[in-house]
């Protein structure tokens, strides 16, 4: 008698687990009264574990709690002091809307900071989405973030509530604000969980610093506007829109009840309650899909498409072949020069696109440099010469070139047999940066000239920025050869090893000061033309800066190449720690 093959053997009947979410589930649901206490104890245990770490992490954890509680208390007192102010409603409505926005984006950028945001850890438990959602929602009300939100909501209600009816509605508004914020964060985290746990999601998390930096600039500008003669009145047009956006609508409803506008206030409360219901439905649907649907990235059916995509991509070799990707080069590779230079340029571009740390550096420089002229215009200060900051940010990407390779630099080492190979390696990296930096710098200077009405200074400013770019390329190449350091890959928020912090500071800031010093001849010529009244000759600064910057860059690469060839073992050791 033959034994049936695995392909022809009948599949075993599915086993039903209590509270399972699959279609074969037949066991009764696990009651909410059981799941909620368990999840509350789990959240308290996670918070308690923060105190059981090493002394440094424990100190940071306790400090963050103390500072948050202190800030929340001061914020509560400040909101209470606003009671009776003419623009108190506009301020608290805008503040609650911004707070809700923070709850929406924080899980995207800092999902790794809270392990309870990952419901995929609970997929194998015999729980249905409904009881699980209730337990997660209640346990999410425990923590620093909910406490901060509660104090802001309470302070906002105290600032705008007038009368017993408004105070009673204020209690409901506080509950709605807190539940909407928490449900919004949970729904966003669950709906984007597979993105957040993927490589692209981790790249997005690394860009959080960029988002915070840009947001801080706009907050700074806003604070300056509110500190002017008009006070809080500029918030009124914004509040007129946000008063109908949940959960800010619930806070504005408290003021409406006190002012006698019962119908609009009830409509705002109903709108906020409807938003909460929709968020819970979205969260429930995302949770059900997460617990029942297979991840397509693990299905064998996706393998052929992935292999086909991989076969279609061009190679990223580090050798000195006839072209950046061989005879069958495609896409960007076909536009790059042949030989090692094109190969290195292609590798640099792919690092900038695929490596999270490199991508963060490039994106931060591009976005912040582009926003600086806009910030100057909003502030009503600054000049077109501030565009040089954009050039400096891009030039910093030339520093620590080999540290960006990390331990993979040993593959590059195998292809460097002398100063000539080292020069081609450095030249390829510098040309890749120039290919992006030069058009970018021209665009930023043109934007600054258009916004600040400084077209007369456009040629001289562009000349100085190009000279600065060449100086940064030269000093960056030298710094990469003399002061390399590793970039940790085990942490998304560390850009230097703790034992190399001083070396990194010397490398970057010392190189920047040297680059600025190398630009003094061009700056001196510009100042002399201004002082002598020869304004008609200021356009000569543009070709002068272009030629001077190109000369500095080539000289720096020529000087750095022999040092790279001589110090290959030291560089490899430094970047591989």
Coordinates of C-alpha atoms in Angstrom, one line a residue:
X1 CA 0.0 0.0 0.0
X2 CA 1.5 3.3 -1.1
X3 CA 1.7 6.3 1.2
X4 CA -0.1 9.3 -0.1
X5 CA 2.1 12.2 -1.0
X6 CA 1.9 15.5 0.9
X7 CA 0.3 17.2 -2.1
X8 CA -2.5 14.6 -2.2
X9 CA -3.0 14.2 1.5
X10 CA -6.2 15.7 2.9
X11 CA -5.7 18.9 4.8
X12 CA -6.3 18.7 8.6
X13 CA -9.4 20.4 9.8
X14 CA -8.9 23.8 11.3
X15 CA -8.7 24.0 15.0
X16 CA -11.0 26.6 16.6
X17 CA -9.5 28.7 19.4
X18 CA -11.5 30.5 21.9
X19 CA -12.2 34.0 20.6
X20 CA -10.3 33.3 17.3
X21 CA -10.8 35.8 14.5
X22 CA -10.8 33.4 11.6
X23 CA -13.9 32.2 9.7
X24 CA -13.8 28.9 11.4
X25 CA -14.0 30.3 14.9
X26 CA -16.9 29.0 16.9
X27 CA -15.9 29.6 20.5
X28 CA -17.5 32.3 22.5
X29 CA -15.9 35.7 22.7
X30 CA -13.4 36.5 25.5
X31 CA -15.3 39.1 27.5
X32 CA -14.1 42.7 27.8
X33 CA -14.1 42.4 31.6
X34 CA -11.3 39.8 31.2
X35 CA -9.1 41.6 28.6
X36 CA -9.2 45.1 30.0
X37 CA -7.6 44.3 33.4
X38 CA -4.9 42.2 31.6
X39 CA -4.0 44.9 29.2
X40 CA -4.0 47.6 31.9
X41 CA -1.6 45.5 34.0
X42 CA 0.5 44.9 30.8
X43 CA 0.7 48.7 30.2
X44 CA 1.7 49.3 33.8
X45 CA 4.3 46.6 33.6
X46 CA 5.8 48.2 30.5
X47 CA 6.0 51.6 32.3
X48 CA 7.5 49.9 35.3
X49 CA 10.2 48.3 33.1
X50 CA 11.4 51.8 32.2
X51 CA 12.7 52.1 35.7
X52 CA 14.5 48.7 35.6
X53 CA 17.0 49.7 32.9
X54 CA 20.6 50.8 33.3
X55 CA 21.3 53.9 35.3
X56 CA 21.7 56.2 32.2
X57 CA 18.4 55.1 30.6
X58 CA 16.6 55.2 33.9
X59 CA 17.8 58.7 34.6
X60 CA 16.6 59.8 31.1
X61 CA 13.3 58.0 31.6
X62 CA 12.6 59.7 34.9
X63 CA 13.8 63.1 33.7
X64 CA 11.4 62.9 30.7
X65 CA 8.5 62.1 33.0
X66 CA 9.4 64.9 35.4
X67 CA 9.8 67.5 32.7
X68 CA 6.6 66.5 30.9
X69 CA 4.6 66.7 34.2
X70 CA 6.2 70.0 35.0
X71 CA 5.4 71.4 31.6
X72 CA 1.9 70.1 31.7
X73 CA 1.3 71.8 35.1
X74 CA 2.7 75.1 33.9
X75 CA 0.6 74.8 30.8
X76 CA -2.5 74.2 32.9
X77 CA -1.8 77.3 35.0
X78 CA -1.3 79.4 31.9
X79 CA -4.6 78.2 30.3
X80 CA -6.4 79.0 33.5
X81 CA -4.9 82.5 33.5
X82 CA -6.4 83.0 30.1
X83 CA -9.9 82.8 31.4
X84 CA -11.8 85.9 30.4
X85 CA -9.3 86.9 27.6
X86 CA -10.9 88.1 24.4
X87 CA -8.9 85.6 22.2
X88 CA -8.8 82.7 24.7
X89 CA -11.2 80.6 22.5
X90 CA -9.1 81.1 19.4
X91 CA -5.9 80.0 21.3
X92 CA -7.3 76.9 22.9
X93 CA -9.1 75.8 19.7
X94 CA -5.9 76.1 17.7
X95 CA -3.9 74.4 20.5
X96 CA -6.2 71.4 20.7
X97 CA -6.1 71.0 16.9
X98 CA -2.3 71.1 16.9
X99 CA -2.3 68.6 19.7
X100 CA -4.5 66.2 17.7
X101 CA -2.1 66.6 14.7
X102 CA 0.7 65.5 17.0
X103 CA -1.2 62.4 18.1
X104 CA -1.7 61.6 14.4
X105 CA 1.9 61.9 13.3
X106 CA 3.8 60.6 16.4
X107 CA 3.0 56.9 15.8
X108 CA 4.3 57.2 12.3
X109 CA 7.7 58.7 13.3
X110 CA 8.1 57.1 16.8
X111 CA 6.3 53.8 16.6
X112 CA 9.3 52.1 18.1
X113 CA 8.9 54.2 21.3
X114 CA 5.8 52.3 22.4
X115 CA 5.6 48.5 22.1
X116 CA 1.9 48.5 22.7
X117 CA 1.4 50.3 19.3
X118 CA 2.2 47.0 17.6
X119 CA -0.9 44.9 17.7
X120 CA 0.7 42.3 15.4
X121 CA 2.4 40.9 18.6
X122 CA -1.2 39.9 19.7
X123 CA -2.3 38.2 16.5
X124 CA -1.7 34.6 17.9
X125 CA -3.8 35.3 21.0
X126 CA -7.4 34.0 21.1
X127 CA -8.9 37.5 20.9
X128 CA -11.4 39.1 18.6
X129 CA -10.8 42.6 17.2
X130 CA -13.7 44.1 19.3
X131 CA -12.6 43.2 22.8
X132 CA -9.0 43.7 21.8
X133 CA -9.7 47.2 20.6
X134 CA -11.6 48.1 23.8
X135 CA -8.7 46.8 25.9
X136 CA -6.1 48.7 23.9
X137 CA -8.1 51.9 24.0
X138 CA -8.5 51.8 27.8
X139 CA -4.9 50.8 28.4
X140 CA -3.7 53.6 26.0
X141 CA -5.2 56.1 28.4
X142 CA -2.3 55.3 30.8
X143 CA 0.9 57.2 30.1
X144 CA 2.6 60.5 29.9
X145 CA 0.9 61.5 26.6
X146 CA -2.6 61.0 27.8
X147 CA -1.8 62.9 31.0
X148 CA -0.4 65.8 29.0
X149 CA -3.5 65.8 26.8
X150 CA -5.8 65.6 29.8
X151 CA -4.2 68.7 31.4
X152 CA -4.4 70.6 28.2
X153 CA -8.1 69.7 27.6
X154 CA -9.0 70.6 31.2
X155 CA -7.2 73.9 31.1
X156 CA -8.8 74.7 27.7
X157 CA -12.3 74.0 29.2
X158 CA -11.6 76.1 32.3
X159 CA -10.4 79.0 30.0
X160 CA -13.6 79.1 27.9
X161 CA -16.4 77.7 30.1
X162 CA -18.8 80.2 31.6
X163 CA -21.8 79.0 33.5
X164 CA -23.0 75.6 34.8
X165 CA -24.2 74.3 31.5
X166 CA -20.8 75.1 29.8
X167 CA -19.0 73.4 32.7
X168 CA -21.1 70.3 32.3
X169 CA -20.5 70.2 28.6
X170 CA -16.9 70.8 29.3
X171 CA -16.6 67.4 31.1
X172 CA -18.0 65.7 28.0
X173 CA -15.6 67.8 25.8
X174 CA -12.6 66.7 27.8
X175 CA -13.6 63.0 27.4
X176 CA -14.2 63.4 23.7
X177 CA -10.8 65.2 23.2
X178 CA -8.9 62.5 25.0
X179 CA -10.7 59.6 23.3
X180 CA -10.4 61.1 19.8
X181 CA -6.7 61.8 20.3
X182 CA -5.9 58.2 21.5
X183 CA -8.2 56.6 19.0
X184 CA -6.6 58.6 16.2
X185 CA -3.1 57.5 17.2
X186 CA -4.1 53.9 17.5
X187 CA -6.0 53.9 14.1
X188 CA -3.1 55.5 12.3
X189 CA -0.6 53.1 13.9
X190 CA -2.6 50.0 13.1
X191 CA -3.5 51.0 9.5
X192 CA 0.2 51.7 8.8
X193 CA 1.7 49.0 10.9
X194 CA 3.2 47.0 8.0
X195 CA 4.6 50.1 6.5
X196 CA 6.1 51.2 9.8
X197 CA 7.8 47.8 10.4
X198 CA 9.2 47.7 6.9
X199 CA 12.5 49.3 5.7
X200 CA 10.6 52.3 4.2
X201 CA 8.9 52.8 7.5
X202 CA 12.2 52.8 9.4
X203 CA 13.5 55.3 6.8
X204 CA 10.4 57.5 7.5
X205 CA 11.1 57.3 11.3
X206 CA 14.6 58.6 10.7
X207 CA 13.2 61.6 8.9
X208 CA 11.4 62.6 12.1
X209 CA 14.2 64.9 13.0
X210 CA 13.7 66.7 9.7
X211 CA 10.0 67.1 10.4
X212 CA 10.6 68.3 13.9
X213 CA 13.2 70.8 12.7
X214 CA 10.9 72.2 10.0
X215 CA 8.0 72.3 12.4
X216 CA 10.1 74.1 15.0
X217 CA 10.9 76.8 12.5
X218 CA 7.2 77.4 11.8
X219 CA 6.4 77.4 15.5
X220 CA 9.2 79.9 16.0
X221 CA 7.7 82.1 13.3
X222 CA 4.2 81.8 14.8
X223 CA 5.4 82.7 18.2
X224 CA 7.1 85.8 16.9
X225 CA 3.9 86.8 15.1
X226 CA 1.9 86.3 18.3
X227 CA 4.4 88.3 20.3
X228 CA 3.8 91.4 18.2
X229 CA 1.4 94.3 18.7
X230 CA -1.6 92.3 17.5
X231 CA -1.3 89.7 20.3
X232 CA -3.5 86.7 19.8
X233 CA -5.7 88.2 17.2
X234 CA -4.0 86.6 14.2
X235 CA -5.3 83.3 15.5
X236 CA -8.9 84.2 14.9
X237 CA -9.0 83.4 11.2
X238 CA -7.3 80.1 11.8
X239 CA -9.7 79.3 14.7
X240 CA -12.7 80.1 12.5
X241 CA -11.7 77.1 10.4
X242 CA -10.5 74.8 13.1
X243 CA -13.6 75.2 15.3
X244 CA -15.3 72.8 13.0
X245 CA -12.4 70.2 13.0
X246 CA -12.7 67.5 15.6
X247 CA -11.6 67.4 18.4
X248 CA -11.1 71.2 18.5
X249 CA -14.8 71.5 17.8
X250 CA -15.7 70.0 21.2
X251 CA -13.7 72.7 23.0
X252 CA -15.2 75.5 20.9
X253 CA -18.6 74.0 21.8
X254 CA -18.0 74.7 25.4
X255 CA -17.6 78.4 24.6
X256 CA -20.7 78.2 22.4
X257 CA -22.8 76.8 25.3
X258 CA -21.7 79.6 27.6
X259 CA -22.4 82.2 24.9
X260 CA -25.9 80.9 24.3
X261 CA -25.2 79.4 20.8
X262 CA -26.7 76.1 21.6
X263 CA -27.5 74.8 18.1
X264 CA -23.9 75.3 16.7
X265 CA -22.4 73.9 19.9
X266 CA -24.5 70.8 19.8
X267 CA -23.6 70.4 16.2
X268 CA -19.9 70.6 17.1
X269 CA -20.3 68.0 19.8
X270 CA -22.1 65.7 17.4
X271 CA -19.4 66.2 14.8
X272 CA -16.7 65.3 17.3
X273 CA -18.7 62.2 18.5
X274 CA -19.1 61.2 14.8
X275 CA -15.4 61.5 14.2
X276 CA -14.7 59.3 17.2
X277 CA -17.1 56.6 15.9
X278 CA -15.5 56.8 12.5
X279 CA -12.0 56.5 14.0
X280 CA -13.1 53.4 16.0
X281 CA -14.6 51.9 12.9
X282 CA -11.4 52.5 11.0
X283 CA -9.3 51.1 13.8
X284 CA -11.6 48.0 14.1
X285 CA -11.4 47.4 10.3
X286 CA -7.6 47.8 10.2
X287 CA -7.2 45.5 13.3
X288 CA -9.4 42.8 11.7
X289 CA -7.4 42.9 8.5
X290 CA -4.2 42.8 10.4
X291 CA -5.3 39.7 12.4
X292 CA -6.9 37.8 9.5
X293 CA -5.1 38.7 6.3
X294 CA -1.7 37.3 5.3
X295 CA 1.1 39.7 4.6
X296 CA 1.7 39.7 0.9
X297 CA 5.4 40.0 1.4
X298 CA 5.5 36.5 2.8
X299 CA 3.4 34.8 0.1
X300 CA 5.3 32.6 -2.4
X301 CA 3.2 34.1 -5.2
X302 CA 5.1 37.4 -4.7
X303 CA 8.4 35.7 -5.2
X304 CA 8.4 35.8 -9.1
X305 CA 7.6 39.5 -9.2
X306 CA 10.2 40.3 -6.6
X307 CA 12.9 38.3 -8.5
X308 CA 11.8 39.9 -11.8
X309 CA 12.2 43.4 -10.2
X310 CA 15.6 42.4 -8.8
X311 CA 16.7 41.2 -12.2
X312 CA 15.6 44.4 -13.8
X313 CA 17.7 46.5 -11.5
X314 CA 21.3 47.6 -12.4
X315 CA 24.3 46.3 -10.4
X316 CA 26.1 48.4 -7.9
X317 CA 29.6 47.1 -8.2
X318 CA 32.5 48.9 -6.7
X319 CA 35.1 47.9 -9.2
X320 CA 36.6 49.7 -12.1
X321 CA 34.6 48.2 -15.0
X322 CA 33.8 49.8 -18.3
X323 CA 30.7 51.5 -16.9
X324 CA 28.6 52.1 -13.8
X325 CA 26.5 49.0 -14.4
X326 CA 28.1 47.1 -17.2
X327 CA 27.0 46.8 -20.8
X328 CA 23.3 46.5 -19.9
X329 CA 23.1 49.7 -17.9
X330 CA 19.7 51.1 -17.5
X331 CA 18.1 54.3 -16.2
X332 CA 20.5 56.7 -14.4
X333 CA 23.4 54.4 -15.1
X334 CA 23.3 55.2 -18.8
X335 CA 23.7 58.9 -18.1
X336 CA 26.8 58.6 -16.0
X337 CA 30.4 58.6 -17.3
X338 CA 32.1 55.3 -18.0
X339 CA 34.7 53.7 -15.8
X340 CA 35.1 53.9 -12.0
X341 CA 33.8 57.4 -11.8
X342 CA 30.4 56.5 -13.1
X343 CA 30.3 53.4 -10.9
X344 CA 31.1 55.4 -7.7
X345 CA 28.5 58.0 -8.6
X346 CA 25.8 55.4 -9.1
X347 CA 26.7 53.8 -5.8
X348 CA 26.6 57.2 -4.1
X349 CA 23.1 57.9 -5.5
X350 CA 21.9 54.5 -4.4
X351 CA 23.2 55.1 -0.9
X352 CA 21.4 58.4 -0.8
X353 CA 18.2 56.8 -1.8
X354 CA 18.4 53.5 0.1
X355 CA 20.5 53.9 3.2
X356 CA 18.4 55.4 6.0
X357 CA 21.2 57.5 7.6
X358 CA 22.5 58.9 4.2
X359 CA 18.9 59.6 3.1
X360 CA 18.2 61.5 6.2
X361 CA 21.3 63.7 5.8
X362 CA 20.5 64.5 2.2
X363 CA 16.8 65.1 2.8
X364 CA 17.5 67.4 5.9
X365 CA 20.0 69.5 3.9
X366 CA 17.7 69.8 0.9
X367 CA 14.5 70.7 2.8
X368 CA 15.9 73.0 5.4
X369 CA 18.1 74.9 2.9
X370 CA 15.1 75.4 0.7
X371 CA 12.9 76.6 3.6
X372 CA 15.3 79.1 4.9
X373 CA 14.5 81.9 2.4
X374 CA 10.8 81.3 3.1
X375 CA 11.4 81.7 6.8
X376 CA 13.3 84.9 6.2
X377 CA 10.4 86.3 4.3
X378 CA 7.9 85.4 6.9
X379 CA 10.1 86.9 9.7
X380 CA 10.6 90.0 7.6
X381 CA 14.4 89.8 8.1
X382 CA 17.4 88.3 6.4
X383 CA 19.0 88.8 3.1
X384 CA 19.8 86.9 -0.1
X385 CA 23.2 86.0 1.3
X386 CA 21.5 83.7 3.8
X387 CA 21.2 81.3 0.9
X388 CA 24.8 80.4 1.6
X389 CA 23.5 78.2 4.4
X390 CA 21.8 75.9 1.9
X391 CA 25.2 75.5 0.2
X392 CA 26.9 74.8 3.5
X393 CA 24.3 72.1 4.4
X394 CA 24.8 70.3 1.1
X395 CA 28.6 70.6 1.4
X396 CA 28.5 68.9 4.7
X397 CA 27.4 65.7 3.0
X398 CA 31.0 65.4 1.6
X399 CA 32.3 64.9 5.2
X400 CA 33.0 61.4 6.5
X401 CA 32.4 59.8 3.1
X402 CA 33.8 56.4 4.1
X403 CA 31.9 56.3 7.4
X404 CA 28.7 56.2 5.4
X405 CA 29.9 52.9 3.9
X406 CA 30.3 51.4 7.4
X407 CA 31.8 47.9 7.4
X408 CA 31.1 47.6 3.7
X409 CA 34.0 49.9 3.1
X410 CA 36.3 46.8 3.0
X411 CA 34.9 46.1 -0.5
X412 CA 36.0 49.5 -1.6
X413 CA 39.4 48.9 -0.1
X414 CA 39.9 45.9 -2.3
X415 CA 39.7 48.1 -5.4
X416 CA 42.1 50.9 -4.3
X417 CA 45.6 50.0 -5.3
X418 CA 47.1 53.5 -5.2
X419 CA 46.6 57.2 -5.2
X420 CA 45.0 57.1 -8.7
X421 CA 42.3 54.7 -7.6
X422 CA 41.7 56.8 -4.4
X423 CA 41.4 59.9 -6.5
X424 CA 38.8 58.3 -8.8
X425 CA 36.9 57.1 -5.8
X426 CA 36.8 60.6 -4.2
X427 CA 36.1 62.2 -7.5
X428 CA 33.1 60.0 -8.2
X429 CA 31.6 60.8 -4.7
X430 CA 32.2 64.5 -5.2
X431 CA 30.7 64.6 -8.7
X432 CA 27.6 62.8 -7.4
X433 CA 27.2 65.5 -4.8
X434 CA 27.9 68.3 -7.3
X435 CA 25.3 66.9 -9.7
X436 CA 22.6 67.6 -7.1
X437 CA 24.1 70.5 -5.2
X438 CA 24.8 72.9 -8.1
X439 CA 21.2 73.0 -9.5
X440 CA 19.9 73.0 -6.0
X441 CA 22.0 76.0 -4.9
X442 CA 21.0 77.9 -8.1
X443 CA 17.4 77.2 -7.3
X444 CA 17.7 78.3 -3.6
X445 CA 19.6 81.5 -4.5
X446 CA 17.0 82.3 -7.2
X447 CA 14.2 81.7 -4.7
X448 CA 15.8 84.0 -2.2
X449 CA 16.3 86.7 -4.8
X450 CA 12.6 86.4 -5.9
X451 CA 11.2 86.5 -2.3
X452 CA 13.5 89.2 -1.0
X453 CA 13.6 91.3 -4.2
X454 CA 17.4 90.9 -4.4
X455 CA 18.0 90.1 -8.1
X456 CA 20.7 92.7 -8.2
X457 CA 22.7 90.6 -5.7
X458 CA 22.0 87.3 -7.4
X459 CA 25.3 87.0 -9.4
X460 CA 27.6 87.8 -6.5
X461 CA 25.6 85.6 -4.1
X462 CA 25.6 82.6 -6.5
X463 CA 29.4 83.1 -7.1
X464 CA 30.1 83.1 -3.3
X465 CA 27.9 80.0 -2.8
X466 CA 29.7 78.1 -5.6
X467 CA 33.0 79.0 -4.1
X468 CA 31.8 77.8 -0.7
X469 CA 30.6 74.5 -2.2
X470 CA 34.0 74.0 -3.8
X471 CA 35.7 74.7 -0.4
X472 CA 33.4 72.3 1.4
X473 CA 34.1 69.6 -1.2
X474 CA 37.9 70.1 -0.7
X475 CA 37.8 70.1 3.1
X476 CA 35.3 67.3 3.2
X477 CA 37.6 65.1 1.2
X478 CA 40.5 65.9 3.5
X479 CA 38.4 65.4 6.6
X480 CA 37.2 62.0 5.3
X481 CA 40.8 60.9 4.8
X482 CA 42.2 62.3 8.1
X483 CA 39.3 62.0 10.5
X484 CA 37.0 59.1 9.6
X485 CA 34.5 57.8 12.1
X486 CA 31.8 55.1 12.2
X487 CA 28.1 55.7 11.9
X488 CA 26.2 53.2 14.2
X489 CA 23.8 51.1 12.3
X490 CA 22.1 49.6 15.4
X491 CA 20.3 52.9 16.3
X492 CA 18.2 55.1 14.2
X493 CA 19.1 58.2 16.2
X494 CA 22.9 57.9 16.6
X495 CA 25.1 59.3 13.9
X496 CA 28.4 58.8 15.7
X497 CA 29.9 56.2 18.1
X498 CA 30.1 57.5 21.7
X499 CA 33.9 57.1 21.7
X500 CA 34.3 59.1 18.5
X501 CA 32.2 62.1 19.4
X502 CA 35.2 64.5 19.8
X503 CA 36.6 63.2 16.5
X504 CA 33.4 63.8 14.7
X505 CA 33.1 67.3 16.1
X506 CA 36.6 68.2 15.0
X507 CA 36.0 66.7 11.6
X508 CA 32.8 68.6 10.8
X509 CA 33.3 72.0 12.6
X510 CA 37.0 72.2 11.9
X511 CA 36.4 71.5 8.2
X512 CA 33.6 74.0 8.0
X513 CA 35.8 76.8 9.5
X514 CA 38.5 75.9 7.1
X515 CA 36.1 76.0 4.2
X516 CA 34.8 79.4 5.2
X517 CA 38.4 80.6 5.5
X518 CA 39.2 79.4 2.0
X519 CA 36.3 81.5 0.7
X520 CA 37.8 84.7 2.0
X521 CA 39.4 85.8 -1.3
X522 CA 36.1 85.7 -3.1
X523 CA 34.4 87.5 -0.2
X524 CA 37.2 90.0 -0.1
X525 CA 36.7 90.8 -3.8
X526 CA 33.0 91.2 -3.3
X527 CA 33.4 93.6 -0.4
X528 CA 36.0 95.6 -2.3
X529 CA 33.8 96.0 -5.3
X530 CA 31.0 97.2 -3.0
X531 CA 33.2 99.6 -1.1
X532 CA 34.8 101.0 -4.3
X533 CA 31.5 101.7 -5.9
X534 CA 32.1 99.4 -8.8
X535 CA 28.7 97.8 -8.7
X536 CA 28.6 97.3 -12.4
X537 CA 31.4 94.8 -12.0
X538 CA 29.8 92.7 -9.3
X539 CA 28.6 90.2 -11.9
X540 CA 32.3 89.1 -12.2
X541 CA 32.0 87.4 -8.8
X542 CA 29.9 84.7 -10.4
X543 CA 32.5 83.4 -12.9
X544 CA 35.2 84.1 -10.3
X545 CA 33.4 82.0 -7.6
X546 CA 32.7 79.2 -10.1
X547 CA 36.3 78.9 -11.2
X548 CA 37.7 79.4 -7.7
X549 CA 35.3 76.7 -6.2
X550 CA 36.2 74.2 -9.0
X551 CA 39.9 74.8 -8.4
X552 CA 39.6 74.3 -4.7
X553 CA 37.6 71.1 -5.1
X554 CA 40.1 69.6 -7.6
X555 CA 43.0 70.6 -5.4
X556 CA 41.4 69.1 -2.3
X557 CA 40.7 65.8 -4.1
X558 CA 44.3 65.7 -5.3
X559 CA 45.7 66.3 -1.8
X560 CA 43.3 63.9 -0.1
X561 CA 43.8 61.0 -2.6
X562 CA 47.4 60.0 -1.5
X563 CA 46.4 60.2 2.1
X564 CA 43.4 57.9 1.5
X565 CA 45.7 55.4 -0.2
X566 CA 48.2 55.5 2.7
X567 CA 45.7 55.3 5.5
X568 CA 43.3 52.6 4.1
X569 CA 43.8 50.2 7.1
X570 CA 43.3 53.1 9.7
X571 CA 40.2 54.3 7.8
X572 CA 38.7 50.8 7.6
X573 CA 39.3 50.3 11.3
X574 CA 37.7 53.6 12.2
X575 CA 34.6 53.2 10.2
X576 CA 34.0 49.5 11.1
X577 CA 33.8 49.9 14.9

